[in-house]
Amino acid sequence: MIELGESSTSSFLDNLKVGVVIPAAGSGQRMEGKPKQFLQLAGQPVLKHVLNLFLSYSWVKDLVVALPQKQFEEQPSWLNQDSKVQWVVGGATRRDSVWSAIQALSEDLDLVIVHDGARPLTSKKTIFDCVKVASEGLGAVAGTRVVDTLKATDKNNQVLKTLDRSDVWRAQTPQVFPYDVLFGAYHKAIQNDWIAGDDSIIVERAGGQVKMVECSLLNFKITFPPDLDLAEAVLACSKS
Ligand code: C5P
């Protein structure tokens, strides 16, 4: 079941200025070359579901989407429906796309939420829980605990050992950080060309403290073709 509500009333949010960065400039290499953020899910593009998650909040002051060059030049009309939304051209890596978007945010923000443009089933509770942790000055990363047994192998898949999975998580998004922490860490990452698959890696490397926030297993990223069918099924179930 999708978690629908926030875990408690959100009055502390009324005093916060929050920006949202959505990296959506990927090329969809694992989705048969189709950028997954523009595929249709339950009657609208995946990325539109993601925008809808954040545009309903009055405390979201600024939202920047990093787009591929083609969609930046010919923006689909559904992207153009809220004055809070700005677009930038993404870069060669997710890191570069996020950095371009961070630079386009207004500078008087308290917190920044970074959320993948291909992760449409995130619940309001997860967003709220991450924002709450970040409002205490930490980085907050949505994720799930690893439940399967973990094996380390050699190049021929020969098992070398079984790893301890306690305290091991899968890191996802949203990832929420104080604005200054995220900006400073990304600035260092770009100057020093740190390779990073997500934002928390950059903040950790820059010395920031990051906490995991447990979210639903349904917070998965549309990555492979079957993920789209699964997301359709989840949305159909949540309506019935
Ligand atoms: O490639 P991956 O699945 O990790 O992408 C996560 C998110 O980052 C996706 O929403 C994708 O569109 C975005 N991305 C980006 N710029 C890139 C690569 C990925 O904005 N160069």
Tab-separated table of C-alpha atoms and ligand atoms in Angstrom:
chain	number	residue	atom	x	y	z
A	1	MET	CA	0.000	0.000	0.000
A	2	ILE	CA	1.269	3.518	-0.750
A	3	GLU	CA	1.742	5.628	2.367
A	4	LEU	CA	-0.513	8.574	1.708
A	5	GLY	CA	-0.390	10.918	4.672
A	6	GLU	CA	2.215	12.942	6.522
A	7	SER	CA	3.238	11.517	9.868
A	8	SER	CA	2.074	14.562	11.818
A	9	THR	CA	0.968	18.117	11.241
A	10	SER	CA	3.598	20.141	9.455
A	11	SER	CA	3.491	23.529	11.193
A	12	PHE	CA	7.307	23.707	11.460
A	13	LEU	CA	7.383	23.698	7.666
A	14	ASP	CA	5.515	26.998	7.477
A	15	ASN	CA	8.691	28.759	8.626
A	16	LEU	CA	11.002	27.015	6.176
A	17	LYS	CA	11.988	27.976	2.648
A	18	VAL	CA	12.597	24.803	0.698
A	19	GLY	CA	13.917	24.359	-2.830
A	20	VAL	CA	13.581	21.212	-4.927
A	21	VAL	CA	16.078	19.949	-7.503
A	22	ILE	CA	14.964	17.244	-9.905
A	23	PRO	CA	17.670	15.617	-12.034
A	24	ALA	CA	15.778	14.408	-15.120
A	25	ALA	CA	18.434	14.632	-17.804
A	26	GLY	CA	19.318	10.943	-18.093
A	27	SER	CA	19.220	9.168	-21.433
A	28	GLY	CA	17.518	5.933	-20.311
A	29	GLN	CA	20.318	3.563	-21.317
A	30	ARG	CA	18.839	0.720	-19.205
A	31	MET	CA	15.338	1.449	-20.540
A	32	GLU	CA	16.079	0.442	-24.130
A	33	GLY	CA	17.416	3.969	-24.802
A	34	LYS	CA	14.150	5.731	-23.856
A	35	PRO	CA	14.483	8.471	-21.223
A	36	LYS	CA	12.334	6.850	-18.522
A	37	GLN	CA	11.244	10.174	-17.009
A	38	PHE	CA	9.195	10.952	-20.147
A	39	LEU	CA	7.458	7.565	-20.484
A	40	GLN	CA	3.721	7.430	-19.746
A	41	LEU	CA	2.635	6.110	-16.365
A	42	ALA	CA	-1.075	5.965	-15.521
A	43	GLY	CA	-1.895	8.579	-18.160
A	44	GLN	CA	0.891	11.074	-17.539
A	45	PRO	CA	4.669	11.230	-17.924
A	46	VAL	CA	6.709	9.806	-15.038
A	47	LEU	CA	8.292	13.233	-14.491
A	48	LYS	CA	4.859	14.877	-14.191
A	49	HIS	CA	4.027	12.525	-11.307
A	50	VAL	CA	7.258	13.675	-9.649
A	51	LEU	CA	6.471	17.379	-10.183
A	52	ASN	CA	2.991	16.871	-8.731
A	53	LEU	CA	4.542	15.449	-5.552
A	54	PHE	CA	6.219	18.753	-4.773
A	55	LEU	CA	4.076	21.453	-6.371
A	56	SER	CA	1.258	20.921	-3.892
A	57	TYR	CA	3.389	22.244	-0.992
A	58	SER	CA	3.243	25.965	-0.135
A	59	TRP	CA	6.645	25.673	1.579
A	60	VAL	CA	8.309	24.652	-1.692
A	61	LYS	CA	9.497	28.061	-2.950
A	62	ASP	CA	11.587	27.039	-5.898
A	63	LEU	CA	11.785	23.945	-8.114
A	64	VAL	CA	14.459	23.390	-10.748
A	65	VAL	CA	14.366	20.502	-13.219
A	66	ALA	CA	17.484	19.438	-15.156
A	67	LEU	CA	16.392	18.320	-18.624
A	68	PRO	CA	18.108	16.734	-21.612
A	69	GLN	CA	19.053	19.283	-24.302
A	70	LYS	CA	16.172	18.180	-26.575
A	71	GLN	CA	13.421	18.622	-23.966
A	72	PHE	CA	15.032	21.868	-22.775
A	73	GLU	CA	14.751	23.290	-26.293
A	74	GLU	CA	11.234	21.980	-26.957
A	75	GLN	CA	9.620	21.912	-23.529
A	76	PRO	CA	6.474	19.806	-23.390
A	77	SER	CA	3.478	21.943	-22.343
A	78	TRP	CA	2.844	19.877	-19.186
A	79	LEU	CA	6.211	21.075	-17.842
A	80	ASN	CA	5.145	24.646	-18.185
A	81	GLN	CA	2.205	24.796	-15.826
A	82	ASP	CA	3.539	26.346	-12.631
A	83	SER	CA	5.510	29.557	-12.160
A	84	LYS	CA	7.612	27.910	-9.434
A	85	VAL	CA	9.231	25.593	-11.997
A	86	GLN	CA	12.472	26.501	-13.783
A	87	TRP	CA	14.530	24.349	-16.148
A	88	VAL	CA	18.211	23.966	-16.831
A	89	VAL	CA	20.101	21.783	-19.285
A	90	GLY	CA	21.522	18.734	-17.519
A	91	GLY	CA	25.092	17.517	-17.798
A	92	ALA	CA	26.929	14.344	-18.761
A	93	THR	CA	26.445	12.825	-15.289
A	94	ARG	CA	23.764	13.054	-12.598
A	95	ARG	CA	26.273	15.044	-10.518
A	96	ASP	CA	26.625	17.650	-13.262
A	97	SER	CA	22.855	17.858	-13.751
A	98	VAL	CA	22.239	18.400	-10.031
A	99	TRP	CA	24.969	21.053	-9.856
A	100	SER	CA	23.442	22.989	-12.765
A	101	ALA	CA	20.073	22.909	-11.008
A	102	ILE	CA	21.465	23.902	-7.600
A	103	GLN	CA	23.069	26.982	-9.174
A	104	ALA	CA	19.685	28.058	-10.565
A	105	LEU	CA	17.977	27.941	-7.130
A	106	SER	CA	17.415	31.151	-5.210
A	107	GLU	CA	20.048	31.602	-2.513
A	108	ASP	CA	17.846	32.339	0.496
A	109	LEU	CA	16.642	28.769	0.969
A	110	ASP	CA	16.884	26.816	4.219
A	111	LEU	CA	16.745	23.327	2.721
A	112	VAL	CA	17.078	21.643	-0.652
A	113	ILE	CA	15.331	18.408	-1.596
A	114	VAL	CA	17.012	16.438	-4.396
A	115	HIS	CA	14.706	13.881	-5.982
A	116	ASP	CA	15.208	11.652	-9.034
A	117	GLY	CA	12.932	12.460	-11.952
A	118	ALA	CA	12.347	8.725	-12.386
A	119	ARG	CA	11.051	7.974	-8.865
A	120	PRO	CA	7.323	8.704	-9.072
A	121	LEU	CA	5.854	6.700	-6.154
A	122	THR	CA	7.454	8.542	-3.253
A	123	SER	CA	5.027	9.141	-0.423
A	124	LYS	CA	4.276	12.428	1.320
A	125	LYS	CA	5.321	10.758	4.564
A	126	THR	CA	8.810	10.042	3.199
A	127	ILE	CA	9.223	13.621	1.971
A	128	PHE	CA	8.025	14.938	5.309
A	129	ASP	CA	10.261	12.584	7.364
A	130	CYS	CA	13.353	13.591	5.337
A	131	VAL	CA	12.582	17.317	5.569
A	132	LYS	CA	12.146	16.986	9.329
A	133	VAL	CA	15.590	15.379	9.788
A	134	ALA	CA	17.241	17.971	7.520
A	135	SER	CA	15.560	20.812	9.420
A	136	GLU	CA	17.665	19.672	12.397
A	137	GLY	CA	20.842	20.423	10.386
A	138	LEU	CA	21.640	16.935	9.050
A	139	GLY	CA	21.538	15.419	5.609
A	140	ALA	CA	18.575	13.037	5.241
A	141	VAL	CA	18.508	10.149	2.770
A	142	ALA	CA	15.435	8.038	2.091
A	143	GLY	CA	16.244	4.367	1.851
A	144	THR	CA	15.382	0.810	2.719
A	145	ARG	CA	17.253	-1.728	4.802
A	146	VAL	CA	18.830	-4.617	2.919
A	147	VAL	CA	16.757	-7.748	3.555
A	148	ASP	CA	18.498	-10.285	1.301
A	149	THR	CA	21.682	-12.180	2.108
A	150	LEU	CA	24.691	-10.395	0.631
A	151	LYS	CA	27.441	-12.308	-1.175
A	152	ALA	CA	30.847	-11.039	-2.309
A	153	THR	CA	32.185	-12.882	-5.372
A	154	ASP	CA	35.173	-12.932	-7.686
A	155	LYS	CA	34.880	-12.024	-11.377
A	156	ASN	CA	33.546	-15.546	-12.166
A	157	ASN	CA	30.710	-15.240	-9.623
A	158	GLN	CA	32.462	-17.647	-7.273
A	159	VAL	CA	31.344	-16.755	-3.750
A	160	LEU	CA	34.215	-15.456	-1.646
A	161	LYS	CA	32.230	-14.631	1.460
A	162	THR	CA	28.850	-13.728	2.904
A	163	LEU	CA	28.688	-10.123	4.064
A	164	ASP	CA	27.110	-8.831	7.242
A	165	ARG	CA	23.911	-7.088	6.132
A	166	SER	CA	22.966	-5.592	9.482
A	167	ASP	CA	23.200	-1.812	9.256
A	168	VAL	CA	23.318	-1.924	5.430
A	169	TRP	CA	20.850	0.231	3.475
A	170	ARG	CA	19.900	0.970	-0.101
A	171	ALA	CA	20.126	4.748	-0.556
A	172	GLN	CA	17.413	6.360	-2.681
A	173	THR	CA	15.875	9.820	-2.971
A	174	PRO	CA	14.513	12.182	-1.689
A	175	GLN	CA	17.751	13.386	-0.172
A	176	VAL	CA	17.384	16.611	1.797
A	177	PHE	CA	20.164	18.922	3.008
A	178	PRO	CA	20.592	22.389	4.474
A	179	TYR	CA	21.135	24.684	1.458
A	180	ASP	CA	24.631	25.820	2.528
A	181	VAL	CA	25.796	22.252	3.187
A	182	LEU	CA	24.646	21.009	-0.223
A	183	PHE	CA	25.944	24.030	-2.139
A	184	GLY	CA	29.354	23.932	-0.414
A	185	ALA	CA	29.747	20.180	-0.887
A	186	TYR	CA	28.807	20.291	-4.584
A	187	HIS	CA	31.142	23.227	-5.142
A	188	LYS	CA	34.009	21.111	-3.780
A	189	ALA	CA	32.884	18.070	-5.778
A	190	ILE	CA	32.954	19.997	-9.049
A	191	GLN	CA	36.275	21.701	-8.279
A	192	ASN	CA	37.899	18.372	-7.420
A	193	ASP	CA	35.944	16.247	-9.913
A	194	TRP	CA	34.627	13.783	-7.318
A	195	ILE	CA	32.728	10.915	-8.944
A	196	ALA	CA	29.403	10.375	-7.189
A	197	GLY	CA	26.205	8.509	-8.005
A	198	ASP	CA	24.153	10.503	-5.536
A	199	ASP	CA	24.168	13.610	-3.363
A	200	SER	CA	24.850	11.996	-0.003
A	201	ILE	CA	28.222	10.672	-1.245
A	202	ILE	CA	29.248	14.256	-2.000
A	203	VAL	CA	28.030	15.662	1.320
A	204	GLU	CA	29.685	12.834	3.287
A	205	ARG	CA	32.981	13.340	1.453
A	206	ALA	CA	32.820	17.065	2.218
A	207	GLY	CA	32.487	16.217	5.923
A	208	GLY	CA	28.717	16.549	6.375
A	209	GLN	CA	26.634	14.294	8.598
A	210	VAL	CA	23.964	12.193	6.928
A	211	LYS	CA	21.182	10.104	8.414
A	212	MET	CA	19.100	7.386	6.728
A	213	VAL	CA	15.316	7.733	6.806
A	214	GLU	CA	13.400	4.487	6.279
A	215	CYS	CA	10.896	4.638	3.428
A	216	SER	CA	8.491	2.282	1.676
A	217	LEU	CA	9.726	-0.432	-0.690
A	218	LEU	CA	7.524	1.286	-3.267
A	219	ASN	CA	9.943	4.187	-3.494
A	220	PHE	CA	11.736	2.416	-6.342
A	221	LYS	CA	13.254	4.170	-9.372
A	222	ILE	CA	11.911	3.365	-12.822
A	223	THR	CA	15.044	1.818	-14.319
A	224	PHE	CA	14.218	-1.305	-16.353
A	225	PRO	CA	11.122	-1.891	-18.554
A	226	PRO	CA	9.284	-4.090	-15.960
A	227	ASP	CA	9.502	-1.267	-13.377
A	228	LEU	CA	6.964	0.696	-15.399
A	229	ASP	CA	4.449	-2.187	-15.292
A	230	LEU	CA	5.019	-2.534	-11.561
A	231	ALA	CA	4.442	1.194	-11.010
A	232	GLU	CA	1.215	1.012	-13.098
A	233	ALA	CA	0.013	-1.870	-10.933
A	234	VAL	CA	0.836	-0.024	-7.710
A	235	LEU	CA	-1.056	3.091	-8.831
A	236	ALA	CA	-4.036	0.997	-9.972
A	237	CYS	CA	-4.123	-0.749	-6.569
A	238	SER	CA	-3.922	2.528	-4.667
A	239	LYS	CA	-6.979	3.847	-6.571
A	240	SER	CA	-9.129	0.764	-5.984
B	1	C5P	O1	20.925	7.032	-14.163
B	1	C5P	P1	20.175	7.040	-12.880
B	1	C5P	O2	19.054	6.038	-12.859
B	1	C5P	O3	21.022	6.970	-11.660
B	1	C5P	O4	19.470	8.468	-12.837
B	1	C5P	C1	18.839	8.983	-11.693
B	1	C5P	C2	18.207	10.318	-12.077
B	1	C5P	O5	19.229	11.215	-12.495
B	1	C5P	C3	17.215	10.176	-13.232
B	1	C5P	O6	16.069	10.954	-12.948
B	1	C5P	C4	17.998	10.716	-14.414
B	1	C5P	O7	17.175	11.348	-15.418
B	1	C5P	C5	18.907	11.755	-13.760
B	1	C5P	N1	20.140	12.014	-14.526
B	1	C5P	C6	20.446	13.319	-14.879
B	1	C5P	N2	21.561	13.574	-15.642
B	1	C5P	C7	22.362	12.574	-16.048
B	1	C5P	C8	22.080	11.238	-15.669
B	1	C5P	C9	20.970	10.982	-14.891
B	1	C5P	O8	19.703	14.253	-14.550
B	1	C5P	N3	23.419	12.865	-16.807
